[in-house]
Amino acid sequence: KPVITCPANIILSACTPTATWSAATASDNCPSVSVAQTAGPASGTPIANGSSATVTYTATDASNNKSSCSFTVTRAPVLVATCGNTNPVLYFGYTGDQSSTISGTPTGGTGPYTVSITMNRPLICNFINSAGDEIFAPAGASSTTNNTCPTTGSNTVAPVTYKTSVAAGSSFGVNVTLLANAVFTITVTDANGCTATCTTTVYAEDVRCFAGNSGQHKYTICHRTGSTKNPCVTICVDSSAVNEHLAHGDVLGSCPKSGCPAPSTTAGSRNAQSVSPADDQAIVGKLTVKVLPNPTSHYFTIGLQSPKVEKIKITVLDVLGRIVETKTDVTPNSTMQIGDRYHPGIYFAEILQGKERIVLKLIKEGK
């Protein structure tokens, strides 16, 4: 029989779709030996992520004696970056709800990995007073830049941090405390240089009260936290955020010494809470959303009110930023029920009508 030699096995990275190779070679003690591929994909054929193919060549001599050899072409699984976000809605100044952990988890590709986390804007520092510093604190990072606030003024460059040698399925994260909205981009790079990205958003507002010393006009709100231990806290919000808080079940004015006040449901009840006519008109002239009960062990009833006829979109996300449910073309000034099949936990409902956007925290309790 002829003697045949195949190429070595080929391993492709997650981001290399094709492999090329030279045909097998053969020798024989008689002339006219021929070599042909008899199984498997041709050289240059794309290979799917996470799959393997066997290529076989056969040598035949002039007397029809045959010898075969084989090798495999394997491609690594697709590289995936998964974002984590433990609290997409933050209230700076309310210590129980002002921080979130942003994390990135690599899977697929070829480990070990490098995971980097970048915020889309610089840190806000010394806002109103020296306590107005945002925090960007990574855990066990290999390198971090632009995450320290100066004594005066603000940072000028967006913070970024990365960690090398992250194992598949393990996470690398940063703890953030924010005054304003921010988008985080997580980039995963595997051992072969392949990359994958994901993004997650945190919506934040400054709810500190300054007793008129800041030059910013704010409304005092008795905010429902969703916590049984501390159900209501007094916060102060900008006028643009009043509508969202009232829809959540919050009440204008400071919280009483014990218990929570009943939520307002009409413009008249808002007027009774010391809102001027001009301010009240600004509040009720926009999209408003009411969710009751919240928390609930069954379902949430969502009431939508708007002076506009434009359809409304509702997207519900869990604490990891994964979409749980989406409803489109919802009619304004209507009521619906959601969440009956949700697992116990915290969810965030994003309600969009044109350029108006409201985000509400939903709490599903165990039955």
JSON list of C-alpha atoms in Angstrom, two decimals, residues 96-272:
[
{"chain": "A", "resi": 96, "resn": "GLY", "atom": "CA", "xyz": [-30.24, 52.18, 50.76]},
{"chain": "A", "resi": 97, "resn": "ASP", "atom": "CA", "xyz": [-30.67, 52.54, 47.00]},
{"chain": "A", "resi": 98, "resn": "GLN", "atom": "CA", "xyz": [-27.80, 54.57, 45.52]},
{"chain": "A", "resi": 99, "resn": "SER", "atom": "CA", "xyz": [-25.33, 51.89, 44.40]},
{"chain": "A", "resi": 100, "resn": "SER", "atom": "CA", "xyz": [-25.11, 49.14, 41.81]},
{"chain": "A", "resi": 101, "resn": "THR", "atom": "CA", "xyz": [-22.60, 46.47, 40.80]},
{"chain": "A", "resi": 102, "resn": "ILE", "atom": "CA", "xyz": [-21.78, 46.37, 37.08]},
{"chain": "A", "resi": 103, "resn": "SER", "atom": "CA", "xyz": [-20.17, 43.11, 35.97]},
{"chain": "A", "resi": 104, "resn": "GLY", "atom": "CA", "xyz": [-19.02, 41.27, 32.86]},
{"chain": "A", "resi": 105, "resn": "THR", "atom": "CA", "xyz": [-18.97, 37.49, 32.45]},
{"chain": "A", "resi": 106, "resn": "PRO", "atom": "CA", "xyz": [-17.12, 35.78, 29.55]},
{"chain": "A", "resi": 107, "resn": "THR", "atom": "CA", "xyz": [-18.20, 32.48, 28.00]},
{"chain": "A", "resi": 108, "resn": "GLY", "atom": "CA", "xyz": [-17.20, 30.65, 24.82]},
{"chain": "A", "resi": 109, "resn": "GLY", "atom": "CA", "xyz": [-14.01, 31.44, 22.94]},
{"chain": "A", "resi": 110, "resn": "THR", "atom": "CA", "xyz": [-10.77, 30.29, 24.53]},
{"chain": "A", "resi": 111, "resn": "GLY", "atom": "CA", "xyz": [-9.79, 31.25, 28.07]},
{"chain": "A", "resi": 112, "resn": "PRO", "atom": "CA", "xyz": [-8.33, 32.86, 30.00]},
{"chain": "A", "resi": 113, "resn": "TYR", "atom": "CA", "xyz": [-9.94, 36.21, 29.27]},
{"chain": "A", "resi": 114, "resn": "THR", "atom": "CA", "xyz": [-9.46, 39.91, 29.84]},
{"chain": "A", "resi": 115, "resn": "VAL", "atom": "CA", "xyz": [-12.60, 41.81, 30.90]},
{"chain": "A", "resi": 116, "resn": "SER", "atom": "CA", "xyz": [-12.74, 45.61, 30.72]},
{"chain": "A", "resi": 117, "resn": "ILE", "atom": "CA", "xyz": [-15.51, 47.94, 31.97]},
{"chain": "A", "resi": 118, "resn": "THR", "atom": "CA", "xyz": [-15.80, 51.50, 30.67]},
{"chain": "A", "resi": 119, "resn": "MET", "atom": "CA", "xyz": [-18.29, 54.22, 31.64]},
{"chain": "A", "resi": 120, "resn": "ASN", "atom": "CA", "xyz": [-19.48, 56.52, 28.85]},
{"chain": "A", "resi": 121, "resn": "ARG", "atom": "CA", "xyz": [-18.73, 59.75, 30.72]},
{"chain": "A", "resi": 122, "resn": "PRO", "atom": "CA", "xyz": [-16.36, 61.14, 33.36]},
{"chain": "A", "resi": 123, "resn": "LEU", "atom": "CA", "xyz": [-17.22, 60.91, 37.04]},
{"chain": "A", "resi": 124, "resn": "ILE", "atom": "CA", "xyz": [-19.20, 63.80, 38.51]},
{"chain": "A", "resi": 125, "resn": "CYS", "atom": "CA", "xyz": [-17.24, 65.16, 41.46]},
{"chain": "A", "resi": 126, "resn": "ASN", "atom": "CA", "xyz": [-17.90, 67.77, 44.18]},
{"chain": "A", "resi": 127, "resn": "PHE", "atom": "CA", "xyz": [-21.41, 68.34, 42.84]},
{"chain": "A", "resi": 128, "resn": "ILE", "atom": "CA", "xyz": [-23.09, 71.03, 44.99]},
{"chain": "A", "resi": 129, "resn": "ASN", "atom": "CA", "xyz": [-20.77, 70.14, 47.89]},
{"chain": "A", "resi": 130, "resn": "SER", "atom": "CA", "xyz": [-17.78, 67.94, 48.71]},
{"chain": "A", "resi": 131, "resn": "ALA", "atom": "CA", "xyz": [-20.12, 64.98, 49.37]},
{"chain": "A", "resi": 132, "resn": "GLY", "atom": "CA", "xyz": [-21.25, 65.03, 45.75]},
{"chain": "A", "resi": 133, "resn": "ASP", "atom": "CA", "xyz": [-18.69, 62.52, 44.47]},
{"chain": "A", "resi": 134, "resn": "GLU", "atom": "CA", "xyz": [-19.61, 59.59, 42.26]},
{"chain": "A", "resi": 135, "resn": "ILE", "atom": "CA", "xyz": [-17.86, 56.28, 42.95]},
{"chain": "A", "resi": 136, "resn": "PHE", "atom": "CA", "xyz": [-16.34, 53.82, 40.46]},
{"chain": "A", "resi": 137, "resn": "ALA", "atom": "CA", "xyz": [-14.65, 51.13, 42.55]},
{"chain": "A", "resi": 138, "resn": "PRO", "atom": "CA", "xyz": [-13.46, 47.89, 40.86]},
{"chain": "A", "resi": 139, "resn": "ALA", "atom": "CA", "xyz": [-12.74, 44.69, 42.76]},
{"chain": "A", "resi": 140, "resn": "GLY", "atom": "CA", "xyz": [-9.35, 43.10, 42.05]},
{"chain": "A", "resi": 141, "resn": "ALA", "atom": "CA", "xyz": [-8.61, 45.03, 38.86]},
{"chain": "A", "resi": 142, "resn": "SER", "atom": "CA", "xyz": [-5.33, 44.71, 36.99]},
{"chain": "A", "resi": 143, "resn": "SER", "atom": "CA", "xyz": [-5.53, 48.37, 35.97]},
{"chain": "A", "resi": 144, "resn": "THR", "atom": "CA", "xyz": [-7.89, 51.26, 36.66]},
{"chain": "A", "resi": 145, "resn": "THR", "atom": "CA", "xyz": [-7.74, 54.85, 35.44]},
{"chain": "A", "resi": 146, "resn": "ASN", "atom": "CA", "xyz": [-9.75, 58.05, 35.93]},
{"chain": "A", "resi": 147, "resn": "ASN", "atom": "CA", "xyz": [-11.78, 56.70, 38.86]},
{"chain": "A", "resi": 148, "resn": "THR", "atom": "CA", "xyz": [-10.63, 59.10, 41.61]},
{"chain": "A", "resi": 149, "resn": "CYS", "atom": "CA", "xyz": [-12.31, 62.43, 42.25]},
{"chain": "A", "resi": 150, "resn": "PRO", "atom": "CA", "xyz": [-10.08, 65.49, 42.69]},
{"chain": "A", "resi": 151, "resn": "THR", "atom": "CA", "xyz": [-10.38, 67.75, 45.74]},
{"chain": "A", "resi": 152, "resn": "THR", "atom": "CA", "xyz": [-12.14, 70.39, 43.65]},
{"chain": "A", "resi": 153, "resn": "GLY", "atom": "CA", "xyz": [-13.88, 70.27, 40.31]},
{"chain": "A", "resi": 154, "resn": "SER", "atom": "CA", "xyz": [-14.83, 67.15, 38.36]},
{"chain": "A", "resi": 155, "resn": "ASN", "atom": "CA", "xyz": [-13.06, 64.42, 36.51]},
{"chain": "A", "resi": 156, "resn": "THR", "atom": "CA", "xyz": [-12.46, 65.05, 32.81]},
{"chain": "A", "resi": 157, "resn": "VAL", "atom": "CA", "xyz": [-11.92, 61.54, 31.38]},
{"chain": "A", "resi": 158, "resn": "ALA", "atom": "CA", "xyz": [-14.23, 58.53, 31.55]},
{"chain": "A", "resi": 159, "resn": "PRO", "atom": "CA", "xyz": [-13.16, 55.83, 34.04]},
{"chain": "A", "resi": 160, "resn": "VAL", "atom": "CA", "xyz": [-12.09, 52.44, 32.72]},
{"chain": "A", "resi": 161, "resn": "THR", "atom": "CA", "xyz": [-10.85, 49.29, 34.44]},
{"chain": "A", "resi": 162, "resn": "TYR", "atom": "CA", "xyz": [-9.81, 45.83, 33.32]},
{"chain": "A", "resi": 163, "resn": "LYS", "atom": "CA", "xyz": [-8.79, 42.49, 34.77]},
{"chain": "A", "resi": 164, "resn": "THR", "atom": "CA", "xyz": [-6.79, 39.73, 33.09]},
{"chain": "A", "resi": 165, "resn": "SER", "atom": "CA", "xyz": [-6.97, 35.96, 33.61]},
{"chain": "A", "resi": 166, "resn": "VAL", "atom": "CA", "xyz": [-10.71, 35.78, 34.19]},
{"chain": "A", "resi": 167, "resn": "ALA", "atom": "CA", "xyz": [-11.98, 32.20, 33.97]},
{"chain": "A", "resi": 168, "resn": "ALA", "atom": "CA", "xyz": [-14.93, 31.21, 31.80]},
{"chain": "A", "resi": 169, "resn": "GLY", "atom": "CA", "xyz": [-18.18, 31.82, 33.67]},
{"chain": "A", "resi": 170, "resn": "SER", "atom": "CA", "xyz": [-16.48, 34.02, 36.29]},
{"chain": "A", "resi": 171, "resn": "SER", "atom": "CA", "xyz": [-17.32, 37.71, 36.58]},
{"chain": "A", "resi": 172, "resn": "PHE", "atom": "CA", "xyz": [-15.33, 40.90, 37.01]},
{"chain": "A", "resi": 173, "resn": "GLY", "atom": "CA", "xyz": [-17.18, 43.97, 38.24]},
{"chain": "A", "resi": 174, "resn": "VAL", "atom": "CA", "xyz": [-17.18, 47.50, 39.59]},
{"chain": "A", "resi": 175, "resn": "ASN", "atom": "CA", "xyz": [-19.32, 49.07, 42.31]},
{"chain": "A", "resi": 176, "resn": "VAL", "atom": "CA", "xyz": [-20.78, 52.41, 41.27]},
{"chain": "A", "resi": 177, "resn": "THR", "atom": "CA", "xyz": [-22.62, 55.21, 43.05]},
{"chain": "A", "resi": 178, "resn": "LEU", "atom": "CA", "xyz": [-24.00, 57.71, 40.55]},
{"chain": "A", "resi": 179, "resn": "LEU", "atom": "CA", "xyz": [-25.63, 61.13, 40.38]},
{"chain": "A", "resi": 180, "resn": "ALA", "atom": "CA", "xyz": [-26.78, 60.89, 36.74]},
{"chain": "A", "resi": 181, "resn": "ASN", "atom": "CA", "xyz": [-27.45, 58.35, 34.01]},
{"chain": "A", "resi": 182, "resn": "ALA", "atom": "CA", "xyz": [-24.51, 56.35, 32.66]},
{"chain": "A", "resi": 183, "resn": "VAL", "atom": "CA", "xyz": [-23.93, 53.59, 30.11]},
{"chain": "A", "resi": 184, "resn": "PHE", "atom": "CA", "xyz": [-21.35, 50.88, 30.79]},
{"chain": "A", "resi": 185, "resn": "THR", "atom": "CA", "xyz": [-19.62, 48.91, 28.04]},
{"chain": "A", "resi": 186, "resn": "ILE", "atom": "CA", "xyz": [-18.12, 45.54, 28.92]},
{"chain": "A", "resi": 187, "resn": "THR", "atom": "CA", "xyz": [-15.51, 44.16, 26.51]},
{"chain": "A", "resi": 188, "resn": "VAL", "atom": "CA", "xyz": [-14.29, 40.56, 26.72]},
{"chain": "A", "resi": 189, "resn": "THR", "atom": "CA", "xyz": [-11.06, 39.49, 24.96]},
{"chain": "A", "resi": 190, "resn": "ASP", "atom": "CA", "xyz": [-10.12, 35.82, 24.85]},
{"chain": "A", "resi": 191, "resn": "ALA", "atom": "CA", "xyz": [-6.67, 34.17, 24.65]},
{"chain": "A", "resi": 192, "resn": "ASN", "atom": "CA", "xyz": [-6.75, 34.33, 20.84]},
{"chain": "A", "resi": 193, "resn": "GLY", "atom": "CA", "xyz": [-7.54, 38.04, 20.69]},
{"chain": "A", "resi": 194, "resn": "CYS", "atom": "CA", "xyz": [-11.23, 37.61, 19.81]},
{"chain": "A", "resi": 195, "resn": "THR", "atom": "CA", "xyz": [-13.55, 40.22, 21.37]},
{"chain": "A", "resi": 196, "resn": "ALA", "atom": "CA", "xyz": [-17.21, 40.51, 22.36]},
{"chain": "A", "resi": 197, "resn": "THR", "atom": "CA", "xyz": [-19.09, 43.41, 23.98]},
{"chain": "A", "resi": 198, "resn": "CYS", "atom": "CA", "xyz": [-22.31, 44.18, 25.80]},
{"chain": "A", "resi": 199, "resn": "THR", "atom": "CA", "xyz": [-23.76, 47.34, 27.36]},
{"chain": "A", "resi": 200, "resn": "THR", "atom": "CA", "xyz": [-25.95, 48.09, 30.36]},
{"chain": "A", "resi": 201, "resn": "THR", "atom": "CA", "xyz": [-27.49, 51.37, 31.54]},
{"chain": "A", "resi": 202, "resn": "VAL", "atom": "CA", "xyz": [-27.95, 52.83, 35.01]},
{"chain": "A", "resi": 203, "resn": "TYR", "atom": "CA", "xyz": [-30.56, 55.57, 35.50]},
{"chain": "A", "resi": 204, "resn": "ALA", "atom": "CA", "xyz": [-29.69, 57.81, 38.45]},
{"chain": "A", "resi": 205, "resn": "GLU", "atom": "CA", "xyz": [-30.85, 61.03, 40.02]},
{"chain": "A", "resi": 206, "resn": "ASP", "atom": "CA", "xyz": [-29.63, 63.27, 42.83]},
{"chain": "A", "resi": 207, "resn": "VAL", "atom": "CA", "xyz": [-32.24, 63.12, 45.61]},
{"chain": "A", "resi": 208, "resn": "ARG", "atom": "CA", "xyz": [-30.36, 65.07, 48.27]},
{"chain": "A", "resi": 209, "resn": "CYS", "atom": "CA", "xyz": [-32.16, 67.98, 49.94]},
{"chain": "A", "resi": 210, "resn": "PHE", "atom": "CA", "xyz": [-30.26, 71.28, 50.19]},
{"chain": "A", "resi": 211, "resn": "ALA", "atom": "CA", "xyz": [-32.81, 73.54, 51.90]},
{"chain": "A", "resi": 212, "resn": "GLY", "atom": "CA", "xyz": [-32.54, 76.11, 49.14]},
{"chain": "A", "resi": 213, "resn": "ASN", "atom": "CA", "xyz": [-28.76, 76.51, 49.44]},
{"chain": "A", "resi": 214, "resn": "SER", "atom": "CA", "xyz": [-27.87, 74.92, 46.11]},
{"chain": "A", "resi": 215, "resn": "GLY", "atom": "CA", "xyz": [-29.64, 77.29, 43.75]},
{"chain": "A", "resi": 216, "resn": "GLN", "atom": "CA", "xyz": [-31.57, 74.30, 42.37]},
{"chain": "A", "resi": 217, "resn": "HIS", "atom": "CA", "xyz": [-35.31, 74.16, 42.81]},
{"chain": "A", "resi": 218, "resn": "LYS", "atom": "CA", "xyz": [-36.34, 70.73, 44.09]},
{"chain": "A", "resi": 219, "resn": "TYR", "atom": "CA", "xyz": [-39.52, 69.07, 45.30]},
{"chain": "A", "resi": 220, "resn": "THR", "atom": "CA", "xyz": [-39.62, 67.17, 48.60]},
{"chain": "A", "resi": 221, "resn": "ILE", "atom": "CA", "xyz": [-40.98, 63.66, 48.07]},
{"chain": "A", "resi": 222, "resn": "CYS", "atom": "CA", "xyz": [-41.96, 60.90, 50.47]},
{"chain": "A", "resi": 223, "resn": "HIS", "atom": "CA", "xyz": [-40.50, 58.01, 48.49]},
{"chain": "A", "resi": 224, "resn": "ARG", "atom": "CA", "xyz": [-41.68, 54.41, 48.77]},
{"chain": "A", "resi": 225, "resn": "THR", "atom": "CA", "xyz": [-38.60, 52.17, 48.93]},
{"chain": "A", "resi": 226, "resn": "GLY", "atom": "CA", "xyz": [-40.22, 48.74, 48.65]},
{"chain": "A", "resi": 227, "resn": "SER", "atom": "CA", "xyz": [-38.44, 47.70, 51.86]},
{"chain": "A", "resi": 228, "resn": "THR", "atom": "CA", "xyz": [-40.47, 46.37, 54.78]},
{"chain": "A", "resi": 229, "resn": "LYS", "atom": "CA", "xyz": [-37.82, 47.59, 57.25]},
{"chain": "A", "resi": 230, "resn": "ASN", "atom": "CA", "xyz": [-37.72, 51.17, 55.93]},
{"chain": "A", "resi": 231, "resn": "PRO", "atom": "CA", "xyz": [-40.76, 51.57, 53.64]},
{"chain": "A", "resi": 232, "resn": "CYS", "atom": "CA", "xyz": [-40.60, 55.34, 53.12]},
{"chain": "A", "resi": 233, "resn": "VAL", "atom": "CA", "xyz": [-37.83, 57.96, 53.08]},
{"chain": "A", "resi": 234, "resn": "THR", "atom": "CA", "xyz": [-37.80, 61.68, 52.41]},
{"chain": "A", "resi": 235, "resn": "ILE", "atom": "CA", "xyz": [-35.90, 62.67, 49.27]},
{"chain": "A", "resi": 236, "resn": "CYS", "atom": "CA", "xyz": [-35.77, 65.75, 47.04]},
{"chain": "A", "resi": 237, "resn": "VAL", "atom": "CA", "xyz": [-36.04, 65.57, 43.25]},
{"chain": "A", "resi": 238, "resn": "ASP", "atom": "CA", "xyz": [-35.92, 67.90, 40.27]},
{"chain": "A", "resi": 239, "resn": "SER", "atom": "CA", "xyz": [-39.22, 69.06, 38.80]},
{"chain": "A", "resi": 240, "resn": "SER", "atom": "CA", "xyz": [-38.70, 66.81, 35.77]},
{"chain": "A", "resi": 241, "resn": "ALA", "atom": "CA", "xyz": [-38.74, 63.73, 38.03]},
{"chain": "A", "resi": 242, "resn": "VAL", "atom": "CA", "xyz": [-41.83, 64.57, 40.08]},
{"chain": "A", "resi": 243, "resn": "ASN", "atom": "CA", "xyz": [-44.25, 62.98, 37.62]},
{"chain": "A", "resi": 244, "resn": "GLU", "atom": "CA", "xyz": [-42.39, 59.66, 37.67]},
{"chain": "A", "resi": 245, "resn": "HIS", "atom": "CA", "xyz": [-42.30, 59.53, 41.47]},
{"chain": "A", "resi": 246, "resn": "LEU", "atom": "CA", "xyz": [-45.99, 60.30, 41.82]},
{"chain": "A", "resi": 247, "resn": "ALA", "atom": "CA", "xyz": [-46.76, 57.52, 39.35]},
{"chain": "A", "resi": 248, "resn": "HIS", "atom": "CA", "xyz": [-44.66, 55.15, 41.46]},
{"chain": "A", "resi": 249, "resn": "GLY", "atom": "CA", "xyz": [-46.90, 55.89, 44.46]},
{"chain": "A", "resi": 250, "resn": "ASP", "atom": "CA", "xyz": [-44.72, 58.54, 46.11]},
{"chain": "A", "resi": 251, "resn": "VAL", "atom": "CA", "xyz": [-46.28, 61.59, 47.74]},
{"chain": "A", "resi": 252, "resn": "LEU", "atom": "CA", "xyz": [-45.24, 65.23, 47.69]},
{"chain": "A", "resi": 253, "resn": "GLY", "atom": "CA", "xyz": [-43.91, 66.47, 51.02]},
{"chain": "A", "resi": 254, "resn": "SER", "atom": "CA", "xyz": [-41.84, 64.95, 53.82]},
{"chain": "A", "resi": 255, "resn": "CYS", "atom": "CA", "xyz": [-42.62, 61.53, 55.21]},
{"chain": "A", "resi": 256, "resn": "PRO", "atom": "CA", "xyz": [-44.50, 61.28, 58.52]},
{"chain": "A", "resi": 257, "resn": "LYS", "atom": "CA", "xyz": [-42.68, 59.99, 61.59]},
{"chain": "A", "resi": 258, "resn": "SER", "atom": "CA", "xyz": [-44.31, 56.58, 61.20]},
{"chain": "A", "resi": 259, "resn": "GLY", "atom": "CA", "xyz": [-45.92, 54.75, 58.30]},
{"chain": "A", "resi": 260, "resn": "CYS", "atom": "CA", "xyz": [-46.34, 55.87, 54.71]},
{"chain": "A", "resi": 261, "resn": "PRO", "atom": "CA", "xyz": [-48.93, 58.36, 53.42]},
{"chain": "A", "resi": 262, "resn": "ALA", "atom": "CA", "xyz": [-51.54, 57.18, 50.95]},
{"chain": "A", "resi": 263, "resn": "PRO", "atom": "CA", "xyz": [-50.45, 57.75, 47.33]},
{"chain": "A", "resi": 264, "resn": "SER", "atom": "CA", "xyz": [-52.07, 60.55, 45.35]},
{"chain": "A", "resi": 265, "resn": "THR", "atom": "CA", "xyz": [-54.26, 59.51, 42.43]},
{"chain": "A", "resi": 266, "resn": "THR", "atom": "CA", "xyz": [-55.69, 62.74, 40.99]},
{"chain": "A", "resi": 267, "resn": "ALA", "atom": "CA", "xyz": [-54.60, 66.25, 40.14]},
{"chain": "A", "resi": 268, "resn": "GLY", "atom": "CA", "xyz": [-56.80, 67.52, 42.96]},
{"chain": "A", "resi": 269, "resn": "SER", "atom": "CA", "xyz": [-54.99, 65.45, 45.58]},
{"chain": "A", "resi": 270, "resn": "ARG", "atom": "CA", "xyz": [-51.68, 66.73, 44.23]},
{"chain": "A", "resi": 271, "resn": "ASN", "atom": "CA", "xyz": [-52.91, 70.31, 44.61]},
{"chain": "A", "resi": 272, "resn": "ALA", "atom": "CA", "xyz": [-53.69, 69.49, 48.22]}
]
